[in-house]
Amino acid sequence: MNKEIKRSMNILLAGGAGYIGSHTAVELLNNGYDVVIADNYSNSDPEAIERIKKITGKDIISYEEDITDKTAVSEIFGNNKIDVVIHFAGLKAVGESVKIPVAYYRNNIDTTLTLLECMAEYGCHNIVFSSSATVYGEENDIPYVETMKKGTCSNPYGWTKSMMEQILSDASTADEELSVVLLRYFNPIGAHESGLIGEDPQGIPNNLMPYISQVAVGRRDHLTIFGNDYKTKDGTCRRDYIHIMDLAGGHVKAVEYAAEHKGTEIFNLGTGTPYSVLEIVNAFEKANGIKIKYEFGERRSGDLPEFWADSCKAEKILGWKTSRSLEDMCKDTWNWQRNNPNGYRGK
Ligand code: NAD
Ligand code: UFG
């Protein structure tokens, strides 16, 4: 892209202290962009910001603010010339979203509306949104392709993503200046190779890899594998796991794309290769020389047997593809967890 545009771009990372946001911040800073982070730390820790600075040797402007607070967000736009917003700020625990759906709709939809209103007010025309493979629902064949119709989500969290995609796409239809990039993530795992930043879930992890790494570090006794009677090759579910730094790289490409196009574009970010839960456990054991105690349990409600991405569009249009292996994902996860057994809180 045009180097002059790139040098002057300032990116607002809403929810940028979280798992995906912190890794993306590193990748953007290392590619010459400036970043501003706004986060209410409801699911993250300000220490992540210090670690980003340490890795990159760069300073960052950061705000402890709730993105649903329009006055606060407006002030951020007023004090910084924002060229592109990346919207990571959301609640993301699938099970919790079933118990407190209204809080999920309120937070996830409100953050999106507030950002869109402030962008319009301050003349910012580009937004990249953290969507999810979950919007394909259960009706679609695999692999998932962007041209497929969205499906029926199995939980309120998924519906918030589906609705936010609709809101953003309607906004870009109404405003021909607006550029919207919807990134549908598959299953990000791993950590930055420094081991300084990584995934730091609060409480009992919902997701597979942080659960495995907490068993490895002795914080949990054993992993429960949710179901071994699926119609897959070893009976456990299969997912498209993607290294977090490959995913972060996809955001750099998406920012460049958003700055040069108008309208709404959707991209899957996955590797295209699925692995089963048992394959992930075995890969972690092999890569790190650690045994993971596990037992089989009941199926988890809402889980699909298997899905993975067709990411040809991102490769063709964004010039993006993944380069890190499952072994890298397992090694980097463990490097982060063993150096930070209690996450950022043990700093
Ligand atoms: P995360 O919880 O680590 O990061 C989200 C960040 O947003 C957190 O730092 C949290 O404190 C912040 N936040 C939430 N609500 C906020 C608010 N109202 N105001 C300010 N900050 C707020 O999650 P993540 O894994 O980094 O995910 C980032 C985004 O990607 C989320 O929108 C998530 O739904 C989406 N996503 C994640 C995955 C995944 O597997 N991790 C998959 C698909 C989509
Ligand atoms: N699993 C276990 N034991 C655990 C945790 C998970 O067996 O303790 C299994 C699950 O049953 C599933 C697989 O590991 O078969 C992966 O589960 P995750 O919770 O790590 O990931 P999901 O595929 O369920 O969901 C993730 C995100 C969602 C997102 C989806 C698609 O949590 O937000 O990927 O992007 F929508």
XYZ file of C-alpha atoms and ligand atoms in Angstrom:
427
model
C 0.000 0.000 0.000
C 0.918 3.658 -0.230
C 3.746 4.147 2.283
C 2.686 7.714 3.134
C -0.793 6.532 4.192
C 0.705 3.677 6.190
C 3.178 5.847 8.116
C 0.555 8.269 9.292
C -2.107 5.737 10.322
C -3.296 5.705 13.899
C -5.319 2.656 14.931
C -7.737 2.580 17.867
C -7.841 -0.888 19.414
C -11.104 -1.127 21.362
C -10.577 -4.009 23.790
C -6.907 -3.942 22.830
C -5.563 -5.222 26.173
C -7.188 -8.626 25.642
C -5.745 -11.771 24.117
C -6.167 -10.998 20.407
C -5.876 -7.215 20.805
C -2.515 -7.338 22.620
C -0.939 -9.585 19.986
C -2.368 -7.432 17.203
C -0.966 -4.312 18.889
C 2.528 -5.834 18.731
C 2.142 -6.740 15.070
C 0.802 -3.272 14.150
C 3.549 -1.438 16.076
C 6.199 -3.647 14.463
C 4.751 -2.733 11.066
C 5.047 0.992 11.661
C 1.507 1.852 12.751
C 0.632 3.881 15.838
C -1.896 2.402 18.214
C -4.229 3.746 20.884
C -5.718 1.176 23.255
C -9.030 1.585 25.079
C -10.148 -1.160 27.441
C -12.169 -1.392 30.641
C -10.074 -4.403 31.775
C -13.224 -6.423 32.439
C -11.386 -9.439 31.020
C -7.777 -8.271 30.905
C -5.037 -6.580 32.884
C -3.174 -3.285 32.338
C 0.056 -5.259 32.669
C -0.571 -6.437 29.084
C 0.034 -2.852 27.926
C 3.388 -2.756 29.737
C 4.370 -6.030 28.073
C 3.432 -4.725 24.603
C 5.687 -1.720 25.240
C 8.482 -4.033 26.384
C 8.267 -6.258 23.290
C 8.105 -3.423 20.781
C 10.161 -0.742 22.574
C 7.391 1.699 21.612
C 5.112 3.879 23.648
C 1.345 3.529 23.477
C -1.457 5.815 24.501
C -3.942 3.805 26.558
C -7.277 4.576 28.217
C -9.147 2.703 30.914
C -12.634 3.319 29.585
C -15.821 1.468 28.837
C -16.529 1.511 25.105
C -20.255 1.735 25.832
C -19.604 5.159 27.428
C -20.149 7.565 24.551
C -18.753 10.615 26.351
C -15.516 8.784 27.135
C -15.136 7.326 23.638
C -15.909 10.674 22.064
C -13.124 12.205 24.122
C -10.681 9.568 22.862
C -11.584 10.444 19.263
C -11.329 14.143 20.106
C -7.826 13.754 21.551
C -6.443 11.421 18.882
C -6.838 11.480 15.113
C -8.074 7.911 14.575
C -7.783 6.497 11.041
C -8.992 2.948 11.676
C -10.830 1.257 14.544
C -10.344 -2.416 15.341
C -13.252 -3.534 17.481
C -12.214 -6.361 19.819
C -14.220 -5.148 22.830
C -16.745 -7.789 23.685
C -17.827 -10.427 26.143
C -17.003 -13.823 24.689
C -17.822 -16.706 27.031
C -20.367 -18.874 25.242
C -21.776 -20.588 28.387
C -22.005 -17.321 30.319
C -23.905 -15.738 27.413
C -26.657 -18.344 27.873
C -26.972 -17.396 31.568
C -26.802 -13.594 31.181
C -27.892 -12.910 27.584
C -29.052 -9.350 28.208
C -25.618 -8.337 29.525
C -24.074 -9.843 26.382
C -26.450 -8.025 24.031
C -26.041 -4.784 25.985
C -22.232 -4.853 26.028
C -21.500 -6.239 22.588
C -24.092 -4.305 20.618
C -23.635 -1.063 22.588
C -19.847 -1.019 22.061
C -20.450 -1.365 18.320
C -23.066 1.405 18.177
C -20.954 3.759 20.279
C -17.921 3.238 18.058
C -19.962 3.798 14.879
C -21.507 6.992 16.261
C -18.162 8.414 17.358
C -16.546 7.443 14.044
C -19.257 9.342 12.168
C -18.858 12.342 14.458
C -15.086 12.511 14.011
C -14.788 11.500 10.351
C -13.197 8.075 10.863
C -14.259 5.847 7.971
C -12.660 2.464 8.621
C -13.546 -0.327 11.020
C -12.252 -3.882 11.332
C -14.476 -6.147 13.408
C -13.716 -9.310 15.427
C -16.335 -11.737 14.228
C -16.370 -15.472 14.573
C -16.805 -18.734 12.703
C -19.783 -19.236 14.981
C -21.945 -17.087 12.630
C -21.943 -19.917 10.070
C -24.222 -21.800 12.491
C -25.043 -25.439 12.156
C -26.626 -25.523 8.683
C -23.577 -24.919 6.517
C -21.311 -27.530 4.985
C -17.618 -27.534 5.823
C -15.254 -25.945 5.080
C -16.966 -22.607 5.692
C -16.720 -20.083 2.855
C -17.573 -16.370 3.092
C -20.187 -16.675 0.325
C -22.350 -18.965 2.506
C -25.471 -17.581 4.157
C -25.079 -17.081 7.883
C -26.702 -19.815 9.970
C -28.531 -20.332 13.241
C -26.273 -19.593 16.195
C -26.473 -21.928 19.168
C -26.071 -19.242 21.859
C -26.548 -15.503 22.546
C -22.829 -14.777 22.147
C -22.975 -16.066 18.581
C -26.113 -14.034 17.902
C -24.393 -10.849 19.086
C -21.677 -11.468 16.481
C -24.232 -12.149 13.769
C -26.199 -9.008 14.692
C -23.103 -6.825 14.876
C -22.085 -7.986 11.400
C -25.524 -6.880 10.201
C -25.312 -3.505 11.964
C -21.876 -2.782 10.523
C -22.847 -3.847 7.044
C -26.049 -1.729 7.144
C -23.967 1.254 8.295
C -21.635 0.855 5.312
C -24.583 0.567 2.914
C -25.927 3.868 4.231
C -22.585 5.672 4.268
C -20.594 5.260 1.087
C -17.468 6.566 2.799
C -17.478 3.753 5.351
C -15.233 0.706 5.034
C -16.094 -2.373 7.111
C -13.944 -5.486 7.302
C -15.534 -8.431 9.103
C -12.920 -10.938 10.225
C -14.325 -14.356 11.066
C -11.809 -15.950 13.379
C -11.535 -19.681 13.801
C -9.760 -20.961 16.956
C -6.809 -18.774 17.971
C -4.272 -20.389 20.303
C -0.578 -19.866 21.154
C 1.238 -16.755 22.298
C 3.855 -14.253 21.178
C 7.223 -15.995 20.869
C 8.713 -13.809 23.645
C 6.427 -15.453 26.212
C 5.630 -11.964 27.544
C 2.014 -11.855 26.368
C -0.503 -14.673 26.009
C -4.006 -15.825 26.803
C -4.919 -15.123 30.425
C -8.483 -16.222 31.123
C -10.024 -15.249 34.453
C -11.431 -18.152 36.466
C -11.866 -21.593 34.949
C -10.893 -21.515 31.265
C -13.706 -22.175 28.796
C -11.408 -22.876 25.893
C -9.314 -25.940 25.226
C -5.742 -24.663 24.979
C -5.682 -22.484 28.118
C -7.224 -25.417 29.991
C -4.468 -27.741 28.765
C -1.724 -25.258 29.687
C -3.209 -24.754 33.172
C -3.177 -28.536 33.688
C 0.457 -28.539 32.514
C 1.414 -25.806 34.988
C -0.444 -27.517 37.867
C -3.332 -25.055 38.259
C -5.900 -27.725 37.221
C -5.821 -31.416 37.993
C -6.974 -32.778 34.649
C -8.663 -31.895 31.379
C -12.172 -33.149 30.665
C -12.614 -33.874 26.979
C -16.208 -33.032 26.131
C -17.425 -36.092 24.231
C -15.628 -38.939 22.442
C -18.618 -40.272 20.508
C -18.770 -37.725 17.683
C -18.710 -38.997 14.112
C -15.119 -37.845 13.639
C -12.044 -39.982 13.100
C -11.210 -40.344 16.817
C -14.636 -39.429 18.248
C -13.565 -35.981 19.536
C -14.491 -32.614 17.974
C -12.296 -31.069 15.296
C -11.495 -27.356 14.988
C -9.313 -25.070 12.890
C -6.675 -23.862 15.381
C -4.686 -20.840 14.259
C -1.544 -19.331 15.824
C -2.374 -16.011 17.469
C 0.507 -14.240 15.687
C -0.755 -15.440 12.303
C -4.184 -14.103 13.283
C -2.587 -10.811 14.394
C -0.915 -10.559 10.976
C -4.353 -10.867 9.375
C -5.365 -7.649 11.150
C -2.459 -5.715 9.657
C -3.612 -6.818 6.203
C -7.219 -5.980 7.058
C -6.280 -2.461 8.200
C -4.432 -1.874 4.932
C -7.405 -3.217 2.982
C -9.939 -1.100 4.910
C -7.955 2.076 4.287
C -8.053 1.533 0.532
C -11.601 0.196 -0.035
C -15.181 1.096 0.751
C -18.184 -1.095 1.587
C -18.240 -4.340 3.579
C -15.916 -7.279 3.049
C -15.788 -10.553 4.982
C -12.691 -12.698 5.489
C -12.247 -16.045 7.230
C -9.031 -16.269 9.216
C -8.120 -19.914 9.731
C -5.537 -22.413 8.506
C -7.923 -24.735 6.655
C -6.601 -27.749 8.593
C -8.667 -29.182 11.433
C -7.312 -31.048 14.456
C -9.247 -33.101 16.981
C -9.153 -32.479 20.739
C -7.066 -35.643 21.179
C -4.640 -34.510 18.477
C -4.207 -31.193 20.300
C -3.510 -32.955 23.609
C -0.995 -35.267 21.918
C 0.679 -32.394 20.057
C 1.050 -30.397 23.299
C 2.572 -33.420 25.067
C 4.998 -34.088 22.218
C 6.063 -30.459 21.668
C 6.704 -29.800 25.352
C 7.552 -33.211 26.832
C 4.750 -32.961 29.407
C 1.964 -35.453 30.117
C -1.556 -34.001 30.222
C -3.935 -35.909 32.472
C -7.369 -36.122 30.877
C -10.643 -37.980 31.074
C -13.612 -38.195 28.754
C -16.836 -36.483 29.840
C -20.245 -35.657 28.437
C -20.632 -33.626 25.247
C -20.761 -29.860 25.848
C -24.065 -28.366 24.800
C -23.885 -26.325 21.576
C -20.611 -27.879 20.297
C -20.545 -28.797 16.612
C -18.667 -31.997 15.693
C -16.254 -30.268 13.340
C -15.655 -27.154 11.281
C -12.792 -25.423 9.578
C -12.121 -22.487 7.276
C -11.715 -21.997 3.613
C -9.306 -19.041 3.816
C -8.589 -18.734 0.086
C -10.266 -15.320 -0.061
C -7.927 -13.834 2.562
C -4.951 -15.301 0.719
C -6.100 -14.035 -2.670
C -7.339 -10.574 -1.698
C -5.363 -9.689 1.409
C -2.222 -11.614 0.466
C -2.391 -13.261 3.909
C -1.580 -16.796 4.863
C -0.547 -18.635 7.981
C 3.028 -19.777 8.507
C 3.137 -21.269 12.008
C 2.623 -24.973 12.752
C 0.644 -26.764 15.434
C 3.980 -27.481 17.139
C 4.683 -23.707 17.241
C 1.214 -23.122 18.734
C 1.870 -25.691 21.490
C 5.431 -24.531 22.242
C 4.501 -20.849 22.374
C 1.481 -21.538 24.601
C 3.705 -23.375 27.060
C 6.468 -20.733 26.904
C 3.904 -18.109 27.970
C 2.227 -20.284 30.639
C 5.389 -21.595 32.298
C 6.863 -18.076 32.477
C 3.548 -16.668 33.763
C 1.931 -19.490 35.734
C -0.703 -17.131 37.132
C -0.959 -14.962 34.033
C -0.517 -11.208 34.346
C -1.747 -11.258 37.939
C 1.394 -13.085 39.034
C 3.632 -10.408 37.454
P -10.562 -10.930 25.441
O -11.654 -11.036 26.443
O -9.202 -11.352 25.838
O -10.484 -9.425 24.877
C -11.618 -8.589 24.813
C -11.219 -7.287 25.509
O -12.312 -6.392 25.471
C -10.876 -7.495 26.987
O -9.636 -6.864 27.243
C -12.010 -6.813 27.746
O -11.580 -6.259 28.962
C -12.434 -5.767 26.734
N -13.815 -5.305 26.848
C -14.962 -6.036 26.861
N -16.034 -5.223 26.946
C -15.556 -3.952 26.979
C -16.155 -2.674 27.074
N -17.483 -2.522 27.172
N -15.345 -1.577 27.078
C -14.009 -1.708 27.000
N -13.385 -2.887 26.909
C -14.149 -4.001 26.894
O -11.032 -11.732 24.141
P -10.221 -12.068 22.820
O -10.058 -13.542 22.760
O -9.040 -11.189 22.704
O -11.319 -11.684 21.740
C -11.350 -10.426 21.109
C -12.581 -10.355 20.230
O -12.548 -11.443 19.297
C -13.899 -10.514 21.011
O -14.851 -9.662 20.439
C -14.266 -11.976 20.774
O -15.645 -12.176 20.840
C -13.739 -12.187 19.355
N -13.453 -13.609 19.061
C -12.596 -14.319 19.852
C -12.344 -15.660 19.575
C -11.432 -16.479 20.443
O -11.450 -17.698 20.335
N -10.605 -15.872 21.304
C -12.961 -16.278 18.474
C -13.812 -15.517 17.675
C -14.048 -14.168 17.967
N -12.973 -28.749 24.871
C -12.820 -29.798 25.743
N -12.521 -29.524 27.047
C -12.388 -28.251 27.510
C -12.544 -27.170 26.612
C -12.854 -27.458 25.295
O -12.944 -30.963 25.356
O -12.148 -28.076 28.721
C -13.271 -29.034 23.461
C -14.612 -28.480 23.014
O -15.653 -29.375 23.333
C -14.381 -28.297 21.524
C -12.883 -27.992 21.420
O -12.310 -28.404 22.648
O -14.624 -29.519 20.889
C -12.610 -26.514 21.232
O -13.323 -25.796 22.235
P -13.047 -24.254 22.543
O -13.957 -23.876 23.660
O -11.602 -24.015 22.716
O -13.470 -23.543 21.181
P -14.864 -23.511 20.407
O -14.618 -24.086 19.054
O -15.948 -24.089 21.199
O -15.166 -21.954 20.346
C -14.193 -20.972 19.985
C -14.518 -19.656 20.702
C -15.814 -19.107 20.204
C -15.828 -19.015 18.716
C -15.471 -20.346 18.101
C -15.347 -20.213 16.615
O -14.602 -19.864 22.100
O -15.945 -17.792 20.684
O -14.213 -20.783 18.619
O -14.524 -19.148 16.300
F -17.069 -18.664 18.308
